[in-house]
XYZ file of C-alpha atoms in Angstrom:
396
model
C 127.520 137.942 104.686
C 126.355 135.828 101.747
C 122.843 134.185 101.937
C 122.899 130.569 101.461
C 119.864 127.817 101.200
C 120.427 124.511 101.667
C 117.218 122.158 100.336
C 117.467 118.662 101.038
C 114.957 116.385 99.486
C 114.134 113.175 101.150
C 113.066 111.317 97.897
C 109.640 109.944 98.204
C 109.018 110.857 101.970
C 105.163 111.623 101.989
C 103.096 112.619 104.870
C 99.509 111.236 104.018
C 97.259 110.738 101.285
C 96.362 114.087 99.402
C 92.401 114.505 98.297
C 92.926 113.065 94.858
C 94.638 109.936 96.199
C 92.025 107.588 94.898
C 92.484 108.562 91.234
C 95.949 106.948 91.359
C 95.087 104.164 93.601
C 96.939 105.539 96.677
C 94.097 105.917 99.431
C 95.545 105.580 102.765
C 98.960 105.993 101.958
C 101.095 107.728 104.542
C 105.030 106.938 104.203
C 105.908 108.461 107.513
C 103.702 106.488 109.515
C 104.210 103.413 107.716
C 107.919 103.908 108.475
C 106.750 104.310 112.198
C 105.977 100.957 112.144
C 109.342 99.775 112.247
C 111.522 99.487 115.031
C 114.304 101.145 113.454
C 112.320 104.262 113.109
C 113.906 107.330 115.040
C 113.462 110.901 113.755
C 113.799 112.832 117.226
C 115.779 115.827 115.112
C 113.312 116.061 112.575
C 110.538 115.911 115.230
C 112.512 118.847 117.211
C 112.159 120.730 114.073
C 108.462 120.352 113.879
C 107.730 117.391 111.550
C 105.202 115.774 113.545
C 103.512 119.024 114.197
C 102.869 119.410 110.409
C 99.133 119.419 109.817
C 97.610 115.822 109.391
C 101.239 114.549 109.244
C 100.145 111.816 111.850
C 96.682 111.044 110.559
C 96.789 107.344 109.374
C 95.448 103.966 108.934
C 98.692 102.747 110.839
C 99.040 101.861 114.735
C 101.691 104.619 115.424
C 102.791 106.496 118.777
C 104.032 109.442 117.080
C 103.323 112.712 119.056
C 103.935 116.206 118.284
C 106.183 118.271 120.299
C 105.328 121.249 122.519
C 107.425 123.791 120.926
C 109.469 122.734 117.994
C 112.481 124.897 116.818
C 111.728 125.166 113.196
C 108.919 126.325 110.674
C 107.148 123.878 109.093
C 104.277 123.209 106.457
C 102.156 120.452 104.502
C 102.459 120.865 100.820
C 100.069 119.492 98.313
C 100.924 119.042 94.739
C 99.442 121.189 91.969
C 101.013 118.899 89.182
C 99.277 115.861 87.627
C 101.463 112.929 88.546
C 103.588 111.416 91.424
C 106.986 110.821 90.226
C 110.439 112.429 90.793
C 110.283 114.709 87.664
C 107.085 116.524 88.397
C 107.580 116.758 92.048
C 111.321 118.433 91.795
C 110.165 120.693 89.124
C 107.214 121.836 91.009
C 109.335 122.359 93.964
C 111.361 124.778 91.895
C 108.413 126.496 90.438
C 107.254 124.582 87.435
C 103.659 123.129 87.437
C 102.830 120.280 85.381
C 99.253 120.298 84.298
C 99.029 117.088 82.494
C 100.700 113.851 83.417
C 103.627 112.452 81.123
C 102.801 109.157 79.227
C 103.059 106.076 80.840
C 103.229 102.558 79.166
C 101.225 99.703 81.403
C 101.518 97.395 78.422
C 105.059 98.440 77.261
C 106.093 100.655 74.470
C 104.668 100.763 71.013
C 106.471 99.038 68.046
C 107.160 102.069 66.277
C 109.246 103.261 69.608
C 110.911 99.782 69.983
C 111.736 99.402 66.328
C 113.447 102.835 65.903
C 115.455 102.173 68.974
C 116.684 98.638 67.829
C 117.506 100.490 64.361
C 119.454 103.075 65.644
C 121.587 101.028 68.497
C 121.996 98.145 66.221
C 120.681 95.936 69.035
C 117.369 93.670 70.005
C 115.129 94.816 72.943
C 114.381 92.392 75.600
C 111.239 92.655 78.300
C 109.420 96.027 77.111
C 106.996 95.879 79.838
C 106.552 97.092 83.342
C 108.981 95.448 85.782
C 110.891 95.648 89.117
C 114.356 96.693 88.453
C 115.686 93.851 90.553
C 113.352 91.074 89.296
C 114.335 92.519 85.357
C 117.803 91.637 85.769
C 116.999 88.360 87.532
C 114.631 87.140 84.744
C 116.461 88.793 81.601
C 120.160 88.914 82.705
C 121.350 85.854 81.147
C 119.717 86.525 77.816
C 121.128 90.047 77.680
C 124.822 88.787 78.587
C 124.394 85.921 75.885
C 122.945 87.912 73.036
C 123.739 91.166 73.684
C 120.335 92.827 73.582
C 119.317 95.338 75.552
C 116.713 95.023 78.778
C 113.953 97.810 78.160
C 111.126 98.124 80.772
C 109.222 100.758 82.443
C 107.005 101.335 85.426
C 103.957 103.194 87.047
C 106.123 106.153 86.272
C 106.972 107.817 83.067
C 110.283 106.223 82.386
C 112.098 104.406 79.682
C 114.495 102.143 81.349
C 117.625 100.509 79.770
C 119.386 97.753 81.701
C 122.968 96.292 80.427
C 125.666 94.369 81.884
C 128.722 96.427 82.295
C 131.158 93.729 80.749
C 128.874 93.548 77.786
C 127.862 97.147 76.970
C 129.989 99.873 78.641
C 128.490 102.609 80.734
C 129.763 105.182 78.071
C 127.848 103.296 75.644
C 124.669 102.474 77.291
C 124.622 106.479 78.359
C 124.896 106.860 74.336
C 121.847 104.455 73.667
C 120.074 106.723 76.269
C 120.501 109.677 74.424
C 119.410 108.194 71.178
C 116.163 106.861 73.165
C 115.624 110.509 74.409
C 115.956 111.819 71.063
C 113.307 109.002 69.819
C 110.770 109.643 72.757
C 109.493 113.484 72.181
C 106.000 114.612 71.271
C 103.046 112.203 72.649
C 105.919 109.630 73.692
C 108.128 112.457 75.603
C 108.538 110.211 78.766
C 109.828 112.291 81.679
C 113.069 110.411 82.085
C 115.183 107.738 80.238
C 117.269 105.955 82.810
C 120.524 103.811 82.279
C 120.587 100.952 84.654
C 123.733 98.956 84.483
C 124.423 95.737 86.351
C 127.311 93.539 87.050
C 127.544 89.986 88.388
C 127.027 86.596 87.105
C 123.766 84.164 86.607
C 121.495 83.957 89.703
C 123.491 86.927 91.390
C 123.129 89.989 89.238
C 123.151 93.472 91.031
C 122.443 96.937 89.887
C 125.443 99.551 90.373
C 125.849 102.878 91.270
C 126.330 104.125 87.592
C 122.803 104.903 86.826
C 122.104 108.074 85.036
C 118.952 109.841 84.122
C 117.945 111.827 80.903
C 115.244 113.864 81.643
C 113.294 116.075 79.501
C 113.950 120.133 80.099
C 111.645 121.700 82.309
C 108.586 123.318 80.630
C 109.211 126.419 82.450
C 111.702 128.742 83.902
C 112.881 127.301 87.439
C 114.036 128.842 90.457
C 117.495 127.652 89.444
C 117.320 129.262 86.006
C 116.280 132.508 87.891
C 119.182 132.037 90.473
C 121.907 131.523 87.582
C 120.504 134.559 85.669
C 120.962 136.654 88.801
C 124.495 135.315 88.909
C 124.164 133.198 92.159
C 125.682 129.637 92.881
C 123.386 126.730 92.435
C 124.985 123.535 93.429
C 123.111 120.491 92.447
C 124.007 117.147 94.888
C 122.836 113.823 93.866
C 120.487 113.278 90.897
C 119.309 117.096 91.062
C 121.307 117.968 87.963
C 120.001 115.042 86.048
C 116.049 116.052 86.870
C 116.571 119.175 85.379
C 118.709 118.022 82.187
C 121.462 119.956 83.733
C 119.938 123.159 83.344
C 120.160 126.154 85.800
C 123.185 124.709 87.430
C 126.408 126.163 88.332
C 128.043 123.003 89.935
C 127.386 119.085 89.944
C 128.279 116.840 92.434
C 127.079 113.127 91.845
C 126.845 110.763 94.612
C 126.772 107.124 95.255
C 123.786 106.992 97.425
C 122.531 108.660 100.998
C 125.700 108.669 102.831
C 127.758 110.166 100.459
C 125.151 112.862 99.418
C 124.833 113.697 103.395
C 128.786 113.729 103.698
C 128.851 116.035 100.474
C 126.346 118.338 102.193
C 128.212 118.690 105.283
C 131.386 119.854 103.357
C 129.361 122.281 101.181
C 128.084 123.772 104.635
C 131.975 124.932 105.041
C 132.545 126.227 101.988
C 131.998 129.815 100.918
C 129.074 130.217 98.152
C 126.134 132.344 97.614
C 122.774 130.973 96.394
C 121.430 127.568 96.542
C 122.840 124.063 97.454
C 119.865 121.547 96.137
C 120.436 117.915 97.673
C 118.579 114.792 96.620
C 118.825 111.676 98.807
C 117.544 108.824 96.770
C 118.145 105.934 98.608
C 114.450 105.866 100.462
C 112.824 105.863 97.283
C 115.056 103.835 94.890
C 116.244 101.125 97.268
C 113.987 100.779 100.012
C 110.267 102.206 99.048
C 110.257 100.644 95.835
C 111.297 97.371 97.311
C 108.591 97.569 100.152
C 111.600 97.178 102.633
C 109.877 99.503 105.647
C 112.970 98.589 107.794
C 115.468 99.851 105.311
C 113.677 102.990 104.898
C 113.575 103.768 108.371
C 116.946 102.923 108.816
C 117.742 105.568 106.067
C 115.575 108.087 107.637
C 117.192 107.731 110.980
C 120.768 107.916 109.368
C 119.841 111.413 107.792
C 118.256 112.447 111.120
C 121.413 111.425 113.034
C 123.331 114.108 110.870
C 120.625 116.940 111.325
C 122.543 118.358 114.479
C 126.060 118.462 112.754
C 124.410 120.276 109.598
C 122.624 122.769 111.807
C 125.670 123.315 113.928
C 127.483 124.468 110.824
C 124.887 126.998 109.726
C 125.891 130.533 109.477
C 123.753 133.589 110.632
C 122.107 134.027 107.037
C 121.589 130.392 106.079
C 118.394 128.552 105.820
C 118.104 124.950 105.992
C 115.144 123.131 104.380
C 113.799 119.569 104.327
C 111.409 118.621 101.493
C 110.044 115.795 99.776
C 108.890 115.043 95.935
C 106.141 112.509 96.364
C 105.324 109.546 98.477
C 106.369 105.771 98.414
C 104.518 103.861 100.935
C 106.648 100.905 101.897
C 103.619 99.094 103.444
C 100.969 99.113 100.980
C 100.905 96.134 98.208
C 101.955 98.834 95.430
C 105.522 99.259 95.246
C 105.045 102.458 93.161
C 105.142 106.167 94.103
C 102.048 107.428 96.267
C 100.214 110.616 95.646
C 100.742 112.183 99.446
C 101.384 115.500 100.795
C 105.069 116.269 101.720
C 106.653 118.041 104.617
C 108.486 121.279 104.369
C 110.509 122.015 107.058
C 112.647 125.305 107.556
C 115.547 126.029 110.032
C 118.476 128.555 110.649
C 119.585 130.982 113.107
C 116.893 133.712 112.153
C 113.887 131.392 111.579
C 110.733 131.863 113.974
C 110.628 128.546 116.312
C 107.428 126.604 116.256
C 105.804 128.340 113.179
C 102.958 126.254 111.469
C 102.627 127.443 108.091
C 99.572 125.264 107.585
C 98.857 123.464 104.251
C 99.739 125.006 100.719
C 98.115 124.234 97.477
C 101.362 123.856 95.657
C 105.079 122.503 96.445
C 106.411 125.908 94.315
C 105.770 127.891 97.828
C 109.287 126.652 98.168
C 110.800 128.262 95.285
C 108.942 131.337 95.875
C 110.415 131.555 99.410
C 114.019 130.724 98.261
C 113.810 133.703 95.652
C 112.644 136.032 98.020
C 115.217 135.300 100.488
C 117.978 135.362 97.992
C 116.757 138.967 96.460
C 115.999 137.244 93.341
C 112.755 138.350 91.241
C 109.692 135.940 91.665
C 108.456 133.417 89.188
C 104.730 134.093 89.931
C 104.229 130.716 90.957
C 103.695 129.460 94.483
C 103.550 132.129 97.811
C 106.436 133.041 99.661
C 106.133 132.635 103.128
C 109.479 134.403 104.159
C 107.809 137.104 106.309
C 106.297 134.561 108.371
C 109.299 132.379 108.742
C 111.986 134.984 109.635
C 112.553 136.817 112.909
C 112.230 140.644 113.214
């Protein structure tokens, strides 16, 4: 029977500050325990797989009543990030086997004049804002001016991103994507930001809202990923959600975009019933984009609970040789004053019919252990990054 691996990235679901968190201003962060302060928190199924048994996951400044399970049914581990940074790109790349030794450039004072001027020259449109801003606040404060003048709203955040917002009635999504491609070609070398992001919005004065037509234009990974290796080995790599964007559509055989977590979960359940051999790589972004960055702890808790409610359905559809994994790419504690990502350990949970129950793998020094384990399981040569834990995870 063909082997399949399903990896779900619960975007920003950290489980406690890493030893170097102070360098990032993230002392005390623990996204898991912060969410547990909400009355909507419910993760019984992930708890059954071992989430609360992960080393250090419940050590927190938050007052919670979480408790480990005596005999969880999955294998579990705490992963520490080896890369410099705490964003989506470096987190996903490291999960896939590429470690980033240097941080991508960030722009706390906005982008330099030479970048903005060249962008304006190529697009033929003026730029508004050009400073760090909340995505919802920026369209509130600059939306009218964008609509009236046709100028593009350019803004950034604590992450390495160049974001372009435009009203869909003024700039079509396809035109906005073309502007992003222009920006992507400009932003190279020392200004090579991790992502250029299209942020279309709709609505009227006082009621502007972002749409689901966001599109990311990432740098290509700086090394060989597990996805590249799988494609070279003629395996399937199905990317659900924004996975393909994060990897600049490299190492992907099929892309399934989604409008948010509910659709991502639905598509995953459908894929569990489909024949393929290789990897299904899923990103569930709402926890980060909609709730973490807005410090909406109840919304974050509800999104986690919604995923957790569907875990039994996913597990019931696993075939004899399937592996089901849950991981994260960074933290985004929704209780701290900051609305930025947080430098946190992330969980790694593995389940399947042949997985040894209650297997505590301890703490790893890199997210790349995920890719090393996946490649060994799928009989593909290793990348020489990370450590495979396959022999510890599997029965027999």
